[in-house]
Coordinates of C-alpha atoms in Angstrom, one line a residue:
M463 CA -0.1 0.0 -0.1
F464 CA 2.9 2.3 0.7
V465 CA 4.3 2.0 -2.7
R466 CA 1.0 2.5 -4.4
L467 CA 0.2 5.6 -2.3
R468 CA 3.8 6.9 -3.0
N469 CA 3.6 6.5 -6.6
V470 CA 0.1 8.0 -7.0
I471 CA 1.2 11.1 -5.1
V472 CA 4.4 11.5 -7.0
A473 CA 2.4 11.1 -10.3
R474 CA -0.1 13.6 -9.2
L475 CA 2.5 16.2 -8.2
T476 CA 4.7 15.8 -11.3
M477 CA 1.8 16.0 -13.7
F478 CA 0.0 18.8 -11.8
N479 CA 3.1 20.9 -11.5
A480 CA 4.2 20.1 -15.2
R481 CA 7.6 19.3 -13.8
R482 CA 10.6 16.7 -14.8
G483 CA 9.8 13.3 -13.3
G484 CA 12.7 13.7 -10.7
E485 CA 11.6 16.9 -9.3
P486 CA 8.7 16.2 -6.9
A487 CA 10.1 12.8 -6.5
R488 CA 13.4 14.4 -4.9
M489 CA 11.4 16.5 -2.4
L490 CA 12.9 16.1 1.2
L491 CA 10.7 15.3 4.2
K492 CA 11.8 18.8 5.5
D493 CA 10.6 20.4 2.4
W494 CA 7.2 18.9 2.9
N495 CA 7.3 19.8 6.6
D496 CA 8.0 23.4 5.7
A497 CA 5.1 23.5 3.1
D498 CA 2.7 21.8 5.8
S499 CA 3.6 24.3 8.2
D500 CA 3.2 27.1 5.7
V501 CA 6.7 28.4 6.3
W502 CA 6.8 29.8 2.8
V503 CA 3.5 31.8 3.2
D504 CA 3.9 35.0 5.2
P505 CA 0.8 35.6 7.2
Q506 CA 1.3 39.4 7.2
L507 CA 1.3 39.6 3.4
V508 CA -1.6 37.1 3.0
Q509 CA -3.7 39.6 5.2
H510 CA -3.2 42.3 2.5
V511 CA -4.1 40.0 -0.5
T512 CA -7.1 41.7 -2.3
D513 CA -7.2 39.9 -5.6
P514 CA -9.9 37.2 -5.5
L515 CA -7.9 34.8 -7.7
E516 CA -4.8 35.0 -5.5
K517 CA -6.9 34.4 -2.5
A518 CA -8.4 31.5 -4.0
L519 CA -5.2 30.1 -4.9
L520 CA -3.8 30.4 -1.5
E521 CA -7.0 28.5 -0.1
K522 CA -6.4 25.7 -2.8
Y523 CA -2.9 24.9 -2.6
K524 CA 0.2 24.5 -0.3
L525 CA 3.3 26.0 -1.4
A526 CA 6.7 23.9 -1.3
Y527 CA 10.1 24.7 -2.4
Q528 CA 13.0 22.2 -3.1
S529 CA 16.4 22.6 -4.6
G530 CA 16.7 22.2 -8.3
K531 CA 18.5 19.7 -10.2
G532 CA 22.3 20.5 -10.0
S533 CA 21.6 24.2 -8.9
K534 CA 21.2 26.1 -5.8
M535 CA 18.0 27.6 -7.0
L536 CA 14.8 26.7 -5.3
V537 CA 12.0 25.1 -7.5
P538 CA 8.3 25.9 -6.3
V539 CA 5.8 23.0 -6.1
L540 CA 2.1 23.6 -5.8
I541 CA 0.4 21.0 -3.5
P542 CA -3.3 20.6 -3.9
N543 CA -5.6 20.5 -0.9
D544 CA -6.8 16.9 -2.0
T545 CA -3.1 15.7 -1.7
I546 CA -2.4 16.9 1.7
Q547 CA -4.1 14.2 3.5
P548 CA -2.6 11.5 1.6
L549 CA 1.0 13.0 2.0
R550 CA 0.5 13.2 5.7
K551 CA -0.4 9.4 5.8
L552 CA 2.6 8.6 3.7
V553 CA 4.8 10.5 6.2
Q554 CA 3.1 8.4 9.0
E555 CA 3.9 5.1 7.2
H556 CA 7.6 5.8 6.7
K557 CA 8.4 4.2 10.0
A558 CA 5.9 1.3 9.4
V559 CA 7.7 0.4 6.3
D560 CA 11.1 0.9 8.0
I561 CA 12.5 3.7 6.0
S562 CA 12.9 6.4 8.8
D563 CA 16.4 6.9 8.2
N564 CA 15.7 7.9 4.5
P565 CA 15.5 11.9 4.1
F566 CA 13.2 11.8 1.1
L567 CA 9.5 12.3 1.3
F568 CA 9.0 9.6 -1.6
P569 CA 11.9 7.1 -0.6
N570 CA 12.6 3.9 -2.2
I571 CA 11.8 1.0 0.1
G572 CA 14.2 -1.3 1.9
I573 CA 17.6 -0.2 2.8
S574 CA 17.9 2.2 -0.1
K575 CA 18.8 5.8 1.1
D576 CA 17.5 7.3 -2.5
H577 CA 14.3 8.5 -3.8
V578 CA 11.7 6.9 -6.2
S579 CA 11.9 7.6 -9.9
G580 CA 9.2 10.0 -10.9
Y581 CA 9.2 8.3 -14.4
I582 CA 8.6 4.9 -12.8
A583 CA 6.0 6.2 -10.5
I584 CA 4.0 7.7 -13.5
K585 CA 4.5 4.5 -15.5
Y586 CA 3.3 2.6 -12.6
V587 CA 0.0 4.7 -12.1
T588 CA -0.7 4.7 -15.9
S589 CA -0.6 0.9 -15.8
L590 CA -3.3 0.9 -13.1
V591 CA -5.4 3.0 -15.4
K592 CA -5.0 0.6 -18.4
D593 CA -5.9 -2.5 -16.3

């Protein structure tokens, strides 16, 4: 169940954000915890948002940042509200599948210290749809 949930979330975030397969898959637990705690959203600035579209976006998504591939630039990742509870469940299950030492939000299982491949996750999800 962990692998299926992980792959579905990686595919969702990759396709939703129109990212390379490796970007959301490389997200660290710390990046997710910052997003879940709204570290990247300044409450002082949110109070002054008057544009209805901007307000709607702030209500519908969490904002995460992660390091870009081979650079020190931060890459934004929007996390839709319907993905937040599954992400929290995935984090809870890290210990249950004995990968608590892996720093990635979407880890490979077993003794690997690496993250899942976004391409493989998308391929897995599309195979579920075909069946």
